[in-house]
Structure formats: C-alpha cells, structure tokens
Amino acid sequence: MKILLLLSLLFASACTTQVARKTPATTVKALNDLNIVAEKGANKNTTTSLDIVMIYDPSVTGTLPKTATDWFARKYQLISDIAGRVEIVSLQIPPGTSVPVPLPARIVNASAVYAYVNYPSKPNQPAANLTRYQKATIYLKPEAVALSKN
C-alpha cells in the first residue's frame, strides 16, 4: 500500500512538472528594429533621456512604474531591486538626430519591453509598451512623444 501511495505521489508530481513545461512563455521574438527620431526642438530643444527596459522575469512587470516620471525618479533603486531580471539600454538623444537603438541579442528571451522617455515638460508620460512590435520608431517632438510601428 505504501509503495502504491509513493508511486501515485511521484506520478502526480511528474504530471505537474510536465504541464508546467508545456506552458508557453511570452517572448518578444518579434522586436528587432527600434529607432529614435528627435525632431528639431524636441523636448524644448534639450537632450532627452530615454530607457528601453527588457524584462526577463514576468514577475517584475507589475512592479515597474507606469510613467517615465516615476521610472526616472526611482530608477537606481529599481535597478538594484530587480538586477539580473531586466536589461536596460539608456540613451541620451539630442534634438535633430535619428538613431537606431542597439538591441541586445538576449531580447528574444524577454517577456516584455517598455520605453521610458523623460520629458520634464510633459510629466507623467506613460511607459510605451513595445512588446508586440517587430519594428518601431519613437518620435520625440517639441512638446510630445509619439510611437509608430513600422
């Protein structure tokens, strides 16, 4: 009887493990081209700080700020708290420039990708969710930020 109970428990745990392995992970395999276009006079003619955040642990997504204002205010503490579970590409974009964003090869393993654009004149700029885009361009305008999927 004890052997039968032990075999039942082992079988149940094996089934649970097998089900967990079959659950597909959400990935960002499609995002492979991201550009930033800063128009003349962008961000009141000042350099714009911009962070692209690749998330590799889905449990981190809910802890990230919803706005760029909150992201940049808490950035260094957040990086300390979630180190190793995210990757960040930080850029400084002057007005009148266009740059491709160097995306890390590891992005194919990301569960989500967000862009935080620091526009002090536009407080509470929401984070841009780039997760579902294959190609995208972020436009920095004099008074606003726009996102276009290419």
PDB file of C-alpha atoms in Angstrom:
ATOM      1  CA  MET A   1       0.000   0.000   0.000  1.00  0.00           C
ATOM      2  CA  LYS A   2       2.834   2.397   0.908  1.00  0.00           C
ATOM      3  CA  ILE A   3       4.531   1.676  -2.417  1.00  0.00           C
ATOM      4  CA  LEU A   4       1.320   2.375  -4.312  1.00  0.00           C
ATOM      5  CA  LEU A   5       0.877   5.683  -2.464  1.00  0.00           C
ATOM      6  CA  LEU A   6       4.505   6.655  -3.144  1.00  0.00           C
ATOM      7  CA  LEU A   7       4.148   5.811  -6.846  1.00  0.00           C
ATOM      8  CA  SER A   8       0.934   7.856  -7.019  1.00  0.00           C
ATOM      9  CA  LEU A   9       2.677  10.877  -5.489  1.00  0.00           C
ATOM     10  CA  LEU A  10       5.633  10.538  -7.850  1.00  0.00           C
ATOM     11  CA  PHE A  11       3.306  10.243 -10.843  1.00  0.00           C
ATOM     12  CA  ALA A  12       1.303  13.305  -9.745  1.00  0.00           C
ATOM     13  CA  SER A  13       4.439  15.422  -9.326  1.00  0.00           C
ATOM     14  CA  ALA A  14       5.755  14.276 -12.720  1.00  0.00           C
ATOM     15  CA  CYS A  15       2.464  15.285 -14.352  1.00  0.00           C
ATOM     16  CA  THR A  16       2.618  18.697 -12.713  1.00  0.00           C
ATOM     17  CA  THR A  17       6.165  19.228 -13.952  1.00  0.00           C
ATOM     18  CA  GLN A  18       5.211  18.128 -17.451  1.00  0.00           C
ATOM     19  CA  VAL A  19       2.267  20.554 -17.569  1.00  0.00           C
ATOM     20  CA  ALA A  20       4.489  23.405 -16.384  1.00  0.00           C
ATOM     21  CA  ARG A  21       6.977  22.681 -19.170  1.00  0.00           C
ATOM     22  CA  LYS A  22       4.245  22.758 -21.803  1.00  0.00           C
ATOM     23  CA  THR A  23       3.024  26.220 -20.778  1.00  0.00           C
ATOM     24  CA  PRO A  24       4.371  28.622 -23.439  1.00  0.00           C
ATOM     25  CA  ALA A  25       6.322  31.631 -22.281  1.00  0.00           C
ATOM     26  CA  THR A  26       5.501  35.066 -23.623  1.00  0.00           C
ATOM     27  CA  THR A  27       8.501  36.302 -25.571  1.00  0.00           C
ATOM     28  CA  VAL A  28       9.476  39.308 -27.625  1.00  0.00           C
ATOM     29  CA  LYS A  29      10.934  37.433 -30.548  1.00  0.00           C
ATOM     30  CA  ALA A  30       9.492  39.941 -32.993  1.00  0.00           C
ATOM     31  CA  LEU A  31      11.187  43.164 -31.796  1.00  0.00           C
ATOM     32  CA  ASN A  32      14.315  43.519 -33.881  1.00  0.00           C
ATOM     33  CA  ASP A  33      14.383  47.121 -35.081  1.00  0.00           C
ATOM     34  CA  LEU A  34      13.852  50.190 -32.916  1.00  0.00           C
ATOM     35  CA  ASN A  35      14.691  53.758 -33.934  1.00  0.00           C
ATOM     36  CA  ILE A  36      14.515  57.108 -32.191  1.00  0.00           C
ATOM     37  CA  VAL A  37      13.830  60.256 -34.206  1.00  0.00           C
ATOM     38  CA  ALA A  38      14.282  63.511 -32.292  1.00  0.00           C
ATOM     39  CA  GLU A  39      12.846  66.421 -34.227  1.00  0.00           C
ATOM     40  CA  LYS A  40      14.451  69.866 -34.098  1.00  0.00           C
ATOM     41  CA  GLY A  41      13.246  71.499 -30.917  1.00  0.00           C
ATOM     42  CA  ALA A  42      12.413  68.138 -29.301  1.00  0.00           C
ATOM     43  CA  ASN A  43      11.850  68.256 -25.552  1.00  0.00           C
ATOM     44  CA  LYS A  44      12.036  72.051 -25.610  1.00  0.00           C
ATOM     45  CA  ASN A  45      15.329  71.807 -27.502  1.00  0.00           C
ATOM     46  CA  THR A  46      17.111  69.763 -24.827  1.00  0.00           C
ATOM     47  CA  THR A  47      18.684  66.312 -24.811  1.00  0.00           C
ATOM     48  CA  THR A  48      16.185  63.605 -23.947  1.00  0.00           C
ATOM     49  CA  SER A  49      16.936  60.715 -21.592  1.00  0.00           C
ATOM     50  CA  LEU A  50      15.349  57.506 -22.761  1.00  0.00           C
ATOM     51  CA  ASP A  51      15.489  53.990 -21.297  1.00  0.00           C
ATOM     52  CA  ILE A  52      14.474  50.816 -23.108  1.00  0.00           C
ATOM     53  CA  VAL A  53      13.734  48.143 -20.489  1.00  0.00           C
ATOM     54  CA  MET A  54      13.750  44.460 -21.449  1.00  0.00           C
ATOM     55  CA  ILE A  55      12.094  42.270 -18.815  1.00  0.00           C
ATOM     56  CA  TYR A  56      13.240  38.670 -18.459  1.00  0.00           C
ATOM     57  CA  ASP A  57      11.221  37.741 -15.370  1.00  0.00           C
ATOM     58  CA  PRO A  58       7.464  38.268 -15.832  1.00  0.00           C
ATOM     59  CA  SER A  59       7.000  38.814 -12.080  1.00  0.00           C
ATOM     60  CA  VAL A  60       8.909  42.097 -12.448  1.00  0.00           C
ATOM     61  CA  THR A  61       6.419  43.626 -14.907  1.00  0.00           C
ATOM     62  CA  GLY A  62       3.868  44.561 -12.247  1.00  0.00           C
ATOM     63  CA  THR A  63       6.495  46.288 -10.103  1.00  0.00           C
ATOM     64  CA  LEU A  64       7.630  48.710 -12.801  1.00  0.00           C
ATOM     65  CA  PRO A  65       6.371  52.300 -12.772  1.00  0.00           C
ATOM     66  CA  LYS A  66       3.602  53.223 -15.184  1.00  0.00           C
ATOM     67  CA  THR A  67       5.143  56.624 -16.032  1.00  0.00           C
ATOM     68  CA  ALA A  68       8.549  57.913 -17.081  1.00  0.00           C
ATOM     69  CA  THR A  69       8.461  60.449 -14.239  1.00  0.00           C
ATOM     70  CA  ASP A  70       8.256  57.627 -11.685  1.00  0.00           C
ATOM     71  CA  TRP A  71      10.794  55.480 -13.567  1.00  0.00           C
ATOM     72  CA  PHE A  72      13.487  58.174 -13.614  1.00  0.00           C
ATOM     73  CA  ALA A  73      12.790  59.209 -10.002  1.00  0.00           C
ATOM     74  CA  ARG A  74      13.198  55.603  -8.766  1.00  0.00           C
ATOM     75  CA  LYS A  75      15.449  54.166 -11.479  1.00  0.00           C
ATOM     76  CA  TYR A  76      18.550  53.349  -9.438  1.00  0.00           C
ATOM     77  CA  GLN A  77      16.611  51.749  -6.588  1.00  0.00           C
ATOM     78  CA  LEU A  78      14.569  49.726  -9.080  1.00  0.00           C
ATOM     79  CA  ILE A  79      17.707  48.566 -10.879  1.00  0.00           C
ATOM     80  CA  SER A  80      19.122  47.432  -7.548  1.00  0.00           C
ATOM     81  CA  ASP A  81      15.898  45.591  -6.656  1.00  0.00           C
ATOM     82  CA  ILE A  82      15.456  43.786  -9.991  1.00  0.00           C
ATOM     83  CA  ALA A  83      19.072  43.295 -11.074  1.00  0.00           C
ATOM     84  CA  GLY A  84      19.564  40.341 -13.401  1.00  0.00           C
ATOM     85  CA  ARG A  85      15.876  40.149 -14.271  1.00  0.00           C
ATOM     86  CA  VAL A  86      15.897  43.127 -16.626  1.00  0.00           C
ATOM     87  CA  GLU A  87      18.264  44.723 -19.102  1.00  0.00           C
ATOM     88  CA  ILE A  88      18.291  48.438 -19.804  1.00  0.00           C
ATOM     89  CA  VAL A  89      19.532  50.374 -22.807  1.00  0.00           C
ATOM     90  CA  SER A  90      19.941  54.009 -21.744  1.00  0.00           C
ATOM     91  CA  LEU A  91      20.202  56.711 -24.373  1.00  0.00           C
ATOM     92  CA  GLN A  92      20.715  60.478 -24.460  1.00  0.00           C
ATOM     93  CA  ILE A  93      19.170  61.841 -27.650  1.00  0.00           C
ATOM     94  CA  PRO A  94      19.857  65.450 -28.728  1.00  0.00           C
ATOM     95  CA  PRO A  95      17.272  67.315 -30.819  1.00  0.00           C
ATOM     96  CA  GLY A  96      17.598  66.973 -34.584  1.00  0.00           C
ATOM     97  CA  THR A  97      19.020  63.443 -34.549  1.00  0.00           C
ATOM     98  CA  SER A  98      17.890  59.993 -35.589  1.00  0.00           C
ATOM     99  CA  VAL A  99      19.465  56.870 -34.082  1.00  0.00           C
ATOM    100  CA  PRO A 100      18.929  53.124 -34.205  1.00  0.00           C
ATOM    101  CA  VAL A 101      18.671  51.567 -30.751  1.00  0.00           C
ATOM    102  CA  PRO A 102      21.240  48.827 -30.153  1.00  0.00           C
ATOM    103  CA  LEU A 103      19.041  45.941 -29.005  1.00  0.00           C
ATOM    104  CA  PRO A 104      20.761  43.122 -27.115  1.00  0.00           C
ATOM    105  CA  ALA A 105      20.696  39.616 -28.595  1.00  0.00           C
ATOM    106  CA  ARG A 106      19.099  38.399 -25.363  1.00  0.00           C
ATOM    107  CA  ILE A 107      15.907  40.346 -26.209  1.00  0.00           C
ATOM    108  CA  VAL A 108      14.469  37.158 -27.762  1.00  0.00           C
ATOM    109  CA  ASN A 109      14.098  35.847 -24.190  1.00  0.00           C
ATOM    110  CA  ALA A 110      12.282  38.932 -22.874  1.00  0.00           C
ATOM    111  CA  SER A 111       8.716  38.667 -21.642  1.00  0.00           C
ATOM    112  CA  ALA A 112       8.103  42.399 -22.189  1.00  0.00           C
ATOM    113  CA  VAL A 113       9.808  45.543 -23.476  1.00  0.00           C
ATOM    114  CA  TYR A 114       8.993  49.091 -22.340  1.00  0.00           C
ATOM    115  CA  ALA A 115      10.343  52.517 -23.266  1.00  0.00           C
ATOM    116  CA  TYR A 116      10.535  55.336 -20.732  1.00  0.00           C
ATOM    117  CA  VAL A 117      11.041  58.808 -22.231  1.00  0.00           C
ATOM    118  CA  ASN A 118      11.977  61.604 -19.829  1.00  0.00           C
ATOM    119  CA  TYR A 119      10.113  64.755 -20.895  1.00  0.00           C
ATOM    120  CA  PRO A 120      10.191  67.081 -17.866  1.00  0.00           C
ATOM    121  CA  SER A 121       7.748  69.445 -19.608  1.00  0.00           C
ATOM    122  CA  LYS A 122       5.328  66.517 -20.046  1.00  0.00           C
ATOM    123  CA  PRO A 123       5.082  64.956 -16.580  1.00  0.00           C
ATOM    124  CA  ASN A 124       3.558  61.512 -16.194  1.00  0.00           C
ATOM    125  CA  GLN A 125       4.444  60.440 -19.744  1.00  0.00           C
ATOM    126  CA  PRO A 126       3.234  56.806 -19.799  1.00  0.00           C
ATOM    127  CA  ALA A 127       5.653  53.986 -20.449  1.00  0.00           C
ATOM    128  CA  ALA A 128       5.431  52.783 -24.052  1.00  0.00           C
ATOM    129  CA  ASN A 129       4.806  49.059 -24.358  1.00  0.00           C
ATOM    130  CA  LEU A 130       6.950  47.810 -27.265  1.00  0.00           C
ATOM    131  CA  THR A 131       6.366  44.122 -26.594  1.00  0.00           C
ATOM    132  CA  ARG A 132       4.297  43.304 -29.673  1.00  0.00           C
ATOM    133  CA  TYR A 133       6.176  45.349 -32.255  1.00  0.00           C
ATOM    134  CA  GLN A 134       8.601  43.902 -34.775  1.00  0.00           C
ATOM    135  CA  LYS A 135       9.790  47.343 -35.866  1.00  0.00           C
ATOM    136  CA  ALA A 136       9.025  50.629 -34.164  1.00  0.00           C
ATOM    137  CA  THR A 137      10.058  54.258 -34.145  1.00  0.00           C
ATOM    138  CA  ILE A 138       9.766  56.617 -31.199  1.00  0.00           C
ATOM    139  CA  TYR A 139       9.339  60.232 -32.312  1.00  0.00           C
ATOM    140  CA  LEU A 140      10.488  62.941 -29.914  1.00  0.00           C
ATOM    141  CA  LYS A 141       8.613  66.125 -30.745  1.00  0.00           C
ATOM    142  CA  PRO A 142       8.872  69.606 -29.222  1.00  0.00           C
ATOM    143  CA  GLU A 143       6.012  69.008 -26.767  1.00  0.00           C
ATOM    144  CA  ALA A 144       5.147  65.301 -27.058  1.00  0.00           C
ATOM    145  CA  VAL A 145       6.284  61.752 -27.722  1.00  0.00           C
ATOM    146  CA  ALA A 146       4.781  59.534 -30.429  1.00  0.00           C
ATOM    147  CA  LEU A 147       5.209  55.838 -31.210  1.00  0.00           C
ATOM    148  CA  SER A 148       4.832  54.315 -34.645  1.00  0.00           C
ATOM    149  CA  LYS A 149       5.053  50.685 -35.594  1.00  0.00           C
ATOM    150  CA  ASN A 150       6.836  50.351 -38.916  1.00  0.00           C
TER     151      ASN A 150
END
